[in-house]
Amino acid sequence: MNRKKVVLVAGVFPPGIGGMQSYYYNLSKHTKHEITVLAPAYPGSEAFDGQQSFRTVRGAFMRNERAHILSWGRLFRHVRKMMVEEPDVTVYGYVLIGIIGLLFRVFGKRRYVISTHGMDMLMFRRFIGLNQIVKLILVHADGVLTNSIFTRKLVEDYGVDPSRIRLVHPGVEAVFDQRSANVELIRRHGLEDKYVILSVGRLVTRKGQDRVIEAMPEILKHIPNAVYVIVGDGPDRARLEHIVQVNGVSDAVIFIGSISGSESLNDYYNMADQFIMVCRELEKGDAEGFGIVYLEAASAGVPVIAGRSGGALEAVLDGVTGLLVNPDSHTEIIESVLQLAQDHALRDRLITAGYKRAKTGFQYEVLAEIFDQYVEELCASPRANNSKLVRKRPRMKQDIR
């Protein structure tokens, strides 16, 4: 392999917690290219960075893991410093900060790639001005990474040449695997002799924890010892707690909150009898781009239920590796939970197929090879002509540094 110099401008990154953080970290960890990550600072960043094999540059250019208007100048200056090292390609991990890549593309002939995740392709469509900016960023990028076929179609809707788009799914970290249940964890949460239904994810409306809570009264009629365990935190927590009270299921719903470390999360998967996240697409353009938690659960030998929306249709193969339901149908949610609890042959079949798929096609060593090949192909191709964007570009003595 012809090793290239890659800069990843990551809007989110560990030690922050989340699917995108894991995605960018593992691509950086497993790529064979020389990668430098430009990432926001977090508490504990210095200790985390010291344990990695790749270089990370931290900057105070994000607020709550989002670029805000007062930070654009600082972020631009950070990227400009990285350009001095003359990377072969720069990958922008959030579509709007790709405007910086577009500027360096036009005035400095620097190659850039935009990494997309689904929601970022939907959230700006309601705003004409921002939508046009997103289109410019995508159309003039040398390449676009997508995390699912769902996201790829959204990118193509912007008029991006399909030949410049590459699909690199999120992967499952090796730590997620089948283990004996953690007895101490079960005792801590009072889950002895309980039938554990588990969700893992940020507490936001699209994840569908509300629909499962609303289904719990009927589920409890058939599975009296059922408990719905919710791992994660977010802005929807107060609303979800209110739904618990309204439905009278306080004794059957446990909010764990945020936990740190994949090792601990694997313990939660391994104490679950089934996993559920009935994600749905919202009118405001909020959708699940993929849903790696389904494959994490499958890696731990847990059967899964997903909402039939967004990229979840790729993460879970209906009737093969899990069950897909209408996320707005309490009846389908209840029936699927009961089916997994009662149909042991189906349960075993889904567990076996789900585990095999997660452990073969969704390991980061494999996915990083796709990323590496894509980078090589981009660097081997001639830079695209920017004449359609800037008709008359002044001659420059040297590239922007």
GROMACS .gro file of C-alpha atoms in nm:
model
  401
    1MET     CA    1   0.000   0.000   0.000
    2ASN     CA    2   0.118   0.351  -0.085
    3ARG     CA    3   0.087   0.518   0.257
    4LYS     CA    4  -0.082   0.860   0.247
    5LYS     CA    5  -0.096   1.152   0.488
    6VAL     CA    6  -0.453   1.199   0.610
    7VAL     CA    7  -0.598   1.467   0.837
    8LEU     CA    8  -0.931   1.392   1.005
    9VAL     CA    9  -1.116   1.700   1.129
   10ALA     CA   10  -1.347   1.531   1.379
   11GLY     CA   11  -1.635   1.724   1.531
   12VAL     CA   12  -1.662   1.448   1.793
   13PHE     CA   13  -1.400   1.205   1.919
   14PRO     CA   14  -1.315   1.001   2.230
   15PRO     CA   15  -1.297   1.029   2.521
   16GLY     CA   16  -1.639   1.163   2.426
   17ILE     CA   17  -1.895   0.881   2.413
   18GLY     CA   18  -2.115   0.790   2.117
   19GLY     CA   19  -2.143   0.607   1.788
   20MET     CA   20  -1.970   0.872   1.578
   21GLN     CA   21  -1.690   0.901   1.833
   22SER     CA   22  -1.633   0.526   1.810
   23TYR     CA   23  -1.652   0.535   1.429
   24TYR     CA   24  -1.381   0.798   1.387
   25TYR     CA   25  -1.163   0.654   1.660
   26ASN     CA   26  -1.161   0.304   1.515
   27LEU     CA   27  -1.095   0.420   1.159
   28SER     CA   28  -0.802   0.622   1.297
   29LYS     CA   29  -0.681   0.325   1.501
   30HIS     CA   30  -0.700   0.067   1.221
   31THR     CA   31  -0.604   0.267   0.912
   32LYS     CA   32  -0.263   0.192   0.762
   33HIS     CA   33  -0.230   0.548   0.639
   34GLU     CA   34  -0.049   0.814   0.843
   35ILE     CA   35  -0.339   0.991   1.011
   36THR     CA   36  -0.354   1.300   1.229
   37VAL     CA   37  -0.681   1.375   1.407
   38LEU     CA   38  -0.790   1.731   1.479
   39ALA     CA   39  -1.048   1.697   1.756
   40PRO     CA   40  -1.215   1.902   2.031
   41ALA     CA   41  -1.073   1.890   2.381
   42TYR     CA   42  -1.249   1.692   2.653
   43PRO     CA   43  -1.169   1.627   3.019
   44GLY     CA   44  -0.916   1.344   3.011
   45SER     CA   45  -0.811   1.404   2.650
   46GLU     CA   46  -0.439   1.422   2.726
   47ALA     CA   47  -0.430   1.086   2.902
   48PHE     CA   48  -0.641   0.925   2.629
   49ASP     CA   49  -0.425   1.061   2.348
   50GLY     CA   50  -0.108   0.936   2.514
   51GLN     CA   51  -0.229   0.578   2.476
   52GLN     CA   52  -0.288   0.597   2.100
   53SER     CA   53  -0.063   0.500   1.810
   54PHE     CA   54  -0.177   0.795   1.599
   55ARG     CA   55  -0.134   1.168   1.657
   56THR     CA   56  -0.420   1.380   1.790
   57VAL     CA   57  -0.427   1.761   1.797
   58ARG     CA   58  -0.684   1.910   2.032
   59GLY     CA   59  -0.847   2.249   2.001
   60ALA     CA   60  -1.103   2.459   2.189
   61PHE     CA   61  -1.318   2.506   1.881
   62MET     CA   62  -1.628   2.311   1.982
   63ARG     CA   63  -1.903   2.366   2.237
   64ASN     CA   64  -2.097   2.057   2.341
   65GLU     CA   65  -1.936   1.876   2.047
   66ARG     CA   66  -2.071   2.128   1.797
   67ALA     CA   67  -1.894   2.402   1.606
   68HIS     CA   68  -2.051   2.733   1.709
   69ILE     CA   69  -2.034   3.070   1.537
   70LEU     CA   70  -1.764   3.210   1.766
   71SER     CA   71  -1.536   2.913   1.704
   72TRP     CA   72  -1.524   2.907   1.323
   73GLY     CA   73  -1.218   3.133   1.311
   74ARG     CA   74  -1.031   2.915   1.559
   75LEU     CA   75  -1.124   2.600   1.372
   76PHE     CA   76  -1.012   2.752   1.042
   77ARG     CA   77  -0.676   2.848   1.193
   78HIS     CA   78  -0.629   2.494   1.329
   79VAL     CA   79  -0.698   2.344   0.987
   80ARG     CA   80  -0.466   2.595   0.819
   81LYS     CA   81  -0.184   2.484   1.050
   82MET     CA   82  -0.250   2.124   0.948
   83MET     CA   83  -0.221   2.226   0.582
   84VAL     CA   84   0.144   2.321   0.640
   85GLU     CA   85   0.210   1.948   0.671
   86GLU     CA   86   0.066   1.904   0.319
   87PRO     CA   87  -0.172   1.615   0.379
   88ASP     CA   88  -0.277   1.414   0.076
   89VAL     CA   89  -0.642   1.440   0.180
   90THR     CA   90  -0.844   1.596   0.462
   91VAL     CA   91  -1.158   1.426   0.592
   92TYR     CA   92  -1.423   1.647   0.755
   93GLY     CA   93  -1.640   1.464   1.006
   94TYR     CA   94  -1.932   1.705   0.995
   95VAL     CA   95  -2.083   1.837   0.676
   96LEU     CA   96  -2.099   2.208   0.767
   97ILE     CA   97  -1.738   2.231   0.881
   98GLY     CA   98  -1.667   2.103   0.531
   99ILE     CA   99  -1.704   2.467   0.422
  100ILE     CA  100  -1.342   2.500   0.537
  101GLY     CA  101  -1.248   2.213   0.308
  102LEU     CA  102  -1.429   2.384   0.022
  103LEU     CA  103  -1.231   2.706   0.079
  104PHE     CA  104  -0.898   2.524   0.081
  105ARG     CA  105  -1.015   2.328  -0.223
  106VAL     CA  106  -1.088   2.642  -0.426
  107PHE     CA  107  -0.797   2.858  -0.315
  108GLY     CA  108  -0.539   2.595  -0.232
  109LYS     CA  109  -0.621   2.290  -0.445
  110ARG     CA  110  -0.644   2.072  -0.135
  111ARG     CA  111  -0.834   1.745  -0.160
  112TYR     CA  112  -1.116   1.700   0.090
  113VAL     CA  113  -1.368   1.432   0.182
  114ILE     CA  114  -1.694   1.475   0.373
  115SER     CA  115  -1.805   1.201   0.614
  116THR     CA  116  -2.185   1.179   0.647
  117HIS     CA  117  -2.408   0.998   0.897
  118GLY     CA  118  -2.772   1.040   0.798
  119MET     CA  119  -2.917   1.309   1.021
  120ASP     CA  120  -2.671   1.566   0.885
  121MET     CA  121  -2.816   1.499   0.539
  122LEU     CA  122  -3.170   1.571   0.660
  123MET     CA  123  -3.147   1.845   0.920
  124PHE     CA  124  -3.060   2.134   0.685
  125ARG     CA  125  -3.318   2.065   0.413
  126ARG     CA  126  -3.574   2.293   0.576
  127PHE     CA  127  -3.340   2.592   0.550
  128ILE     CA  128  -3.289   2.705   0.190
  129GLY     CA  129  -2.965   2.893   0.251
  130LEU     CA  130  -2.798   2.620   0.458
  131ASN     CA  131  -2.924   2.353   0.221
  132GLN     CA  132  -2.750   2.526  -0.071
  133ILE     CA  133  -2.428   2.552   0.129
  134VAL     CA  134  -2.444   2.180   0.208
  135LYS     CA  135  -2.496   2.108  -0.162
  136LEU     CA  136  -2.191   2.314  -0.258
  137ILE     CA  137  -1.978   2.138   0.003
  138LEU     CA  138  -2.086   1.792  -0.111
  139VAL     CA  139  -2.085   1.844  -0.488
  140HIS     CA  140  -1.737   1.994  -0.492
  141ALA     CA  141  -1.582   1.746  -0.249
  142ASP     CA  142  -1.330   1.501  -0.393
  143GLY     CA  143  -1.516   1.225  -0.212
  144VAL     CA  144  -1.799   1.153   0.032
  145LEU     CA  145  -1.801   0.876   0.293
  146THR     CA  146  -2.140   0.741   0.399
  147ASN     CA  147  -2.224   0.510   0.689
  148SER     CA  148  -2.521   0.336   0.522
  149ILE     CA  149  -2.709   0.292   0.195
  150PHE     CA  150  -2.980   0.511   0.350
  151THR     CA  151  -2.728   0.793   0.395
  152ARG     CA  152  -2.578   0.731   0.051
  153LYS     CA  153  -2.916   0.791  -0.114
  154LEU     CA  154  -2.954   1.118   0.076
  155VAL     CA  155  -2.611   1.228  -0.050
  156GLU     CA  156  -2.701   1.133  -0.407
  157ASP     CA  157  -3.015   1.349  -0.376
  158TYR     CA  158  -2.781   1.648  -0.349
  159GLY     CA  159  -2.647   1.570  -0.696
  160VAL     CA  160  -2.318   1.412  -0.591
  161ASP     CA  161  -2.160   1.185  -0.854
  162PRO     CA  162  -2.220   0.828  -0.724
  163SER     CA  163  -1.868   0.728  -0.832
  164ARG     CA  164  -1.724   0.963  -0.568
  165ILE     CA  165  -1.926   0.814  -0.282
  166ARG     CA  166  -1.794   0.525  -0.073
  167LEU     CA  167  -1.988   0.329   0.187
  168VAL     CA  168  -1.797   0.247   0.506
  169HIS     CA  169  -2.032   0.107   0.770
  170PRO     CA  170  -1.972   0.159   1.140
  171GLY     CA  171  -1.809  -0.144   1.297
  172VAL     CA  172  -1.828  -0.343   1.617
  173GLU     CA  173  -1.537  -0.323   1.857
  174ALA     CA  174  -1.387  -0.657   1.952
  175VAL     CA  175  -1.475  -0.605   2.320
  176PHE     CA  176  -1.840  -0.675   2.242
  177ASP     CA  177  -1.876  -1.050   2.275
  178GLN     CA  178  -2.065  -1.323   2.459
  179ARG     CA  179  -1.976  -1.353   2.827
  180SER     CA  180  -2.127  -1.478   3.149
  181ALA     CA  181  -2.365  -1.232   3.309
  182ASN     CA  182  -2.206  -0.994   3.560
  183VAL     CA  183  -2.363  -1.109   3.886
  184GLU     CA  184  -2.259  -0.794   4.073
  185LEU     CA  185  -2.420  -0.572   3.810
  186ILE     CA  186  -2.743  -0.773   3.822
  187ARG     CA  187  -2.750  -0.750   4.203
  188ARG     CA  188  -2.677  -0.375   4.196
  189HIS     CA  189  -2.987  -0.305   3.985
  190GLY     CA  190  -3.208  -0.566   4.149
  191LEU     CA  191  -3.243  -0.772   3.834
  192GLU     CA  192  -3.227  -1.120   3.987
  193ASP     CA  193  -3.492  -1.341   3.822
  194LYS     CA  194  -3.596  -1.058   3.591
  195TYR     CA  195  -3.656  -1.072   3.215
  196VAL     CA  196  -3.438  -0.784   3.094
  197ILE     CA  197  -3.536  -0.582   2.788
  198LEU     CA  198  -3.248  -0.345   2.709
  199SER     CA  199  -3.207  -0.021   2.515
  200VAL     CA  200  -2.874   0.158   2.467
  201GLY     CA  201  -2.864   0.504   2.318
  202ARG     CA  202  -2.894   0.875   2.368
  203LEU     CA  203  -3.228   0.981   2.516
  204VAL     CA  204  -3.371   1.164   2.217
  205THR     CA  205  -3.712   1.119   2.056
  206ARG     CA  206  -3.597   0.937   1.745
  207LYS     CA  207  -3.456   0.646   1.950
  208GLY     CA  208  -3.807   0.538   2.050
  209GLN     CA  209  -3.764   0.464   2.421
  210ASP     CA  210  -4.101   0.634   2.472
  211ARG     CA  211  -4.280   0.380   2.254
  212VAL     CA  212  -4.135   0.087   2.450
  213ILE     CA  213  -4.232   0.244   2.784
  214GLU     CA  214  -4.587   0.292   2.655
  215ALA     CA  215  -4.594  -0.077   2.556
  216MET     CA  216  -4.473  -0.200   2.897
  217PRO     CA  217  -4.815  -0.230   3.070
  218GLU     CA  218  -4.928  -0.483   2.808
  219ILE     CA  219  -4.590  -0.660   2.804
  220LEU     CA  220  -4.610  -0.703   3.182
  221LYS     CA  221  -4.943  -0.882   3.149
  222HIS     CA  222  -4.764  -1.158   2.958
  223ILE     CA  223  -4.415  -1.133   3.113
  224PRO     CA  224  -4.478  -1.027   3.476
  225ASN     CA  225  -4.105  -1.022   3.561
  226ALA     CA  226  -4.008  -0.803   3.263
  227VAL     CA  227  -3.792  -0.497   3.329
  228TYR     CA  228  -3.703  -0.233   3.071
  229VAL     CA  229  -3.343  -0.117   3.130
  230ILE     CA  230  -3.244   0.206   2.954
  231VAL     CA  231  -2.873   0.286   2.921
  232GLY     CA  232  -2.787   0.637   2.809
  233ASP     CA  233  -2.876   0.997   2.885
  234GLY     CA  234  -2.996   1.301   2.697
  235PRO     CA  235  -3.246   1.585   2.672
  236ASP     CA  236  -3.550   1.354   2.659
  237ARG     CA  237  -3.497   1.201   3.003
  238ALA     CA  238  -3.750   1.414   3.194
  239ARG     CA  239  -4.018   1.346   2.933
  240LEU     CA  240  -3.947   0.972   2.944
  241GLU     CA  241  -3.965   0.968   3.325
  242HIS     CA  242  -4.303   1.139   3.302
  243ILE     CA  243  -4.427   0.873   3.055
  244VAL     CA  244  -4.315   0.606   3.303
  245GLN     CA  245  -4.525   0.769   3.577
  246VAL     CA  246  -4.829   0.815   3.351
  247ASN     CA  247  -4.819   0.448   3.248
  248GLY     CA  248  -4.770   0.324   3.605
  249VAL     CA  249  -4.457   0.122   3.529
  250SER     CA  250  -4.210   0.280   3.771
  251ASP     CA  251  -4.117  -0.062   3.910
  252ALA     CA  252  -4.050  -0.202   3.563
  253VAL     CA  253  -3.833   0.072   3.405
  254ILE     CA  254  -3.477   0.151   3.516
  255PHE     CA  255  -3.279   0.451   3.389
  256ILE     CA  256  -2.909   0.366   3.414
  257GLY     CA  257  -2.779   0.693   3.270
  258SER     CA  258  -2.448   0.729   3.090
  259ILE     CA  259  -2.175   0.475   3.145
  260SER     CA  260  -1.811   0.499   3.043
  261GLY     CA  261  -1.613   0.232   2.866
  262SER     CA  262  -1.706  -0.033   2.611
  263GLU     CA  263  -1.613  -0.303   2.862
  264SER     CA  264  -1.889  -0.192   3.101
  265LEU     CA  265  -2.141  -0.157   2.818
  266ASN     CA  266  -2.072  -0.514   2.711
  267ASP     CA  267  -2.173  -0.627   3.061
  268TYR     CA  268  -2.513  -0.465   3.012
  269TYR     CA  269  -2.563  -0.640   2.679
  270ASN     CA  270  -2.471  -0.973   2.836
  271MET     CA  271  -2.729  -0.947   3.112
  272ALA     CA  272  -3.011  -0.871   2.863
  273ASP     CA  273  -3.267  -1.121   2.737
  274GLN     CA  274  -3.342  -0.906   2.434
  275PHE     CA  275  -3.241  -0.569   2.289
  276ILE     CA  276  -3.482  -0.310   2.150
  277MET     CA  277  -3.447   0.032   1.989
  278VAL     CA  278  -3.751   0.123   1.782
  279CYS     CA  279  -3.597   0.427   1.612
  280ARG     CA  280  -3.817   0.642   1.393
  281GLU     CA  281  -3.773   0.928   1.146
  282LEU     CA  282  -3.909   1.261   1.263
  283GLU     CA  283  -4.056   1.541   1.054
  284LYS     CA  284  -3.775   1.779   1.150
  285GLY     CA  285  -3.527   1.557   0.966
  286ASP     CA  286  -3.401   1.348   1.256
  287ALA     CA  287  -3.330   0.986   1.163
  288GLU     CA  288  -3.104   0.698   1.264
  289GLY     CA  289  -2.826   0.682   1.008
  290PHE     CA  290  -2.735   0.321   1.086
  291GLY     CA  291  -2.753   0.192   1.446
  292ILE     CA  292  -2.436   0.011   1.549
  293VAL     CA  293  -2.593  -0.079   1.885
  294TYR     CA  294  -2.793  -0.352   1.710
  295LEU     CA  295  -2.470  -0.519   1.599
  296GLU     CA  296  -2.308  -0.469   1.940
  297ALA     CA  297  -2.602  -0.651   2.097
  298ALA     CA  298  -2.583  -0.924   1.832
  299SER     CA  299  -2.211  -0.966   1.911
  300ALA     CA  300  -2.308  -1.035   2.271
  301GLY     CA  301  -2.557  -1.301   2.161
  302VAL     CA  302  -2.869  -1.094   2.226
  303PRO     CA  303  -3.167  -1.099   1.985
  304VAL     CA  304  -3.266  -0.752   1.861
  305ILE     CA  305  -3.576  -0.553   1.766
  306ALA     CA  306  -3.542  -0.237   1.557
  307GLY     CA  307  -3.772   0.031   1.421
  308ARG     CA  308  -3.833   0.006   1.049
  309SER     CA  309  -3.672   0.339   0.954
  310GLY     CA  310  -3.349   0.499   0.836
  311GLY     CA  311  -3.031   0.294   0.835
  312ALA     CA  312  -3.167   0.043   1.087
  313LEU     CA  313  -3.299  -0.158   0.791
  314GLU     CA  314  -2.935  -0.231   0.703
  315ALA     CA  315  -2.814  -0.294   1.057
  316VAL     CA  316  -3.092  -0.550   1.115
  317LEU     CA  317  -3.209  -0.797   0.849
  318ASP     CA  318  -3.574  -0.862   0.923
  319GLY     CA  319  -3.642  -1.222   1.020
  320VAL     CA  320  -3.275  -1.312   0.964
  321THR     CA  321  -3.066  -1.128   1.225
  322GLY     CA  322  -3.349  -0.957   1.414
  323LEU     CA  323  -3.702  -0.823   1.392
  324LEU     CA  324  -3.816  -0.495   1.235
  325VAL     CA  325  -4.135  -0.326   1.354
  326ASN     CA  326  -4.336  -0.015   1.280
  327PRO     CA  327  -4.190   0.219   1.546
  328ASP     CA  328  -4.527   0.392   1.593
  329SER     CA  329  -4.720   0.067   1.643
  330HIS     CA  330  -4.752  -0.041   2.005
  331THR     CA  331  -4.912  -0.362   1.882
  332GLU     CA  332  -4.609  -0.458   1.669
  333ILE     CA  333  -4.368  -0.368   1.948
  334ILE     CA  334  -4.559  -0.581   2.200
  335GLU     CA  335  -4.594  -0.875   1.960
  336SER     CA  336  -4.222  -0.874   1.872
  337VAL     CA  337  -4.116  -0.864   2.239
  338LEU     CA  338  -4.347  -1.155   2.320
  339GLN     CA  339  -4.234  -1.347   2.012
  340LEU     CA  340  -3.869  -1.332   2.119
  341ALA     CA  341  -3.964  -1.434   2.471
  342GLN     CA  342  -4.180  -1.730   2.367
  343ASP     CA  343  -4.046  -1.862   2.035
  344HIS     CA  344  -3.715  -2.019   2.138
  345ALA     CA  345  -3.639  -2.162   1.793
  346LEU     CA  346  -3.674  -1.817   1.633
  347ARG     CA  347  -3.471  -1.660   1.910
  348ASP     CA  348  -3.184  -1.907   1.865
  349ARG     CA  349  -3.187  -1.865   1.486
  350LEU     CA  350  -3.171  -1.484   1.509
  351ILE     CA  351  -2.892  -1.498   1.767
  352THR     CA  352  -2.679  -1.732   1.555
  353ALA     CA  353  -2.722  -1.534   1.232
  354GLY     CA  354  -2.682  -1.198   1.404
  355TYR     CA  355  -2.362  -1.301   1.580
  356LYS     CA  356  -2.208  -1.437   1.259
  357ARG     CA  357  -2.290  -1.124   1.059
  358ALA     CA  358  -2.158  -0.888   1.327
  359LYS     CA  359  -1.835  -1.083   1.367
  360THR     CA  360  -1.756  -1.112   0.996
  361GLY     CA  361  -1.874  -0.812   0.796
  362PHE     CA  362  -1.863  -0.541   1.063
  363GLN     CA  363  -1.517  -0.564   1.218
  364TYR     CA  364  -1.308  -0.248   1.198
  365GLU     CA  365  -1.004  -0.425   1.055
  366VAL     CA  366  -1.217  -0.507   0.748
  367LEU     CA  367  -1.389  -0.168   0.728
  368ALA     CA  368  -1.061   0.023   0.761
  369GLU     CA  369  -0.931  -0.159   0.454
  370ILE     CA  370  -1.223  -0.015   0.255
  371PHE     CA  371  -1.140   0.331   0.386
  372ASP     CA  372  -0.770   0.288   0.305
  373GLN     CA  373  -0.840   0.177  -0.049
  374TYR     CA  374  -1.073   0.472  -0.100
  375VAL     CA  375  -0.804   0.717   0.014
  376GLU     CA  376  -0.556   0.562  -0.230
  377GLU     CA  377  -0.803   0.586  -0.517
  378LEU     CA  378  -0.877   0.951  -0.442
  379CYS     CA  379  -0.511   1.041  -0.425
  380ALA     CA  380  -0.440   0.860  -0.752
  381SER     CA  381  -0.713   1.046  -0.940
  382PRO     CA  382  -0.664   1.399  -1.078
  383ARG     CA  383  -0.810   1.682  -0.874
  384ALA     CA  384  -1.153   1.788  -0.996
  385ASN     CA  385  -1.186   2.112  -1.191
  386ASN     CA  386  -1.333   2.394  -0.984
  387SER     CA  387  -1.426   2.610  -1.283
  388LYS     CA  388  -1.799   2.557  -1.221
  389LEU     CA  389  -1.766   2.702  -0.872
  390VAL     CA  390  -1.526   2.988  -0.945
  391ARG     CA  391  -1.517   3.105  -1.306
  392LYS     CA  392  -1.215   3.328  -1.268
  393ARG     CA  393  -0.973   3.240  -0.995
  394PRO     CA  394  -0.674   3.472  -0.949
  395ARG     CA  395  -0.337   3.318  -1.003
  396MET     CA  396  -0.169   3.246  -0.671
  397LYS     CA  397   0.203   3.222  -0.606
  398GLN     CA  398   0.154   2.938  -0.363
  399ASP     CA  399  -0.114   2.737  -0.192
  400ILE     CA  400  -0.274   2.862   0.127
  401ARG     CA  401  -0.072   2.737   0.420
   0.00000   0.00000   0.00000
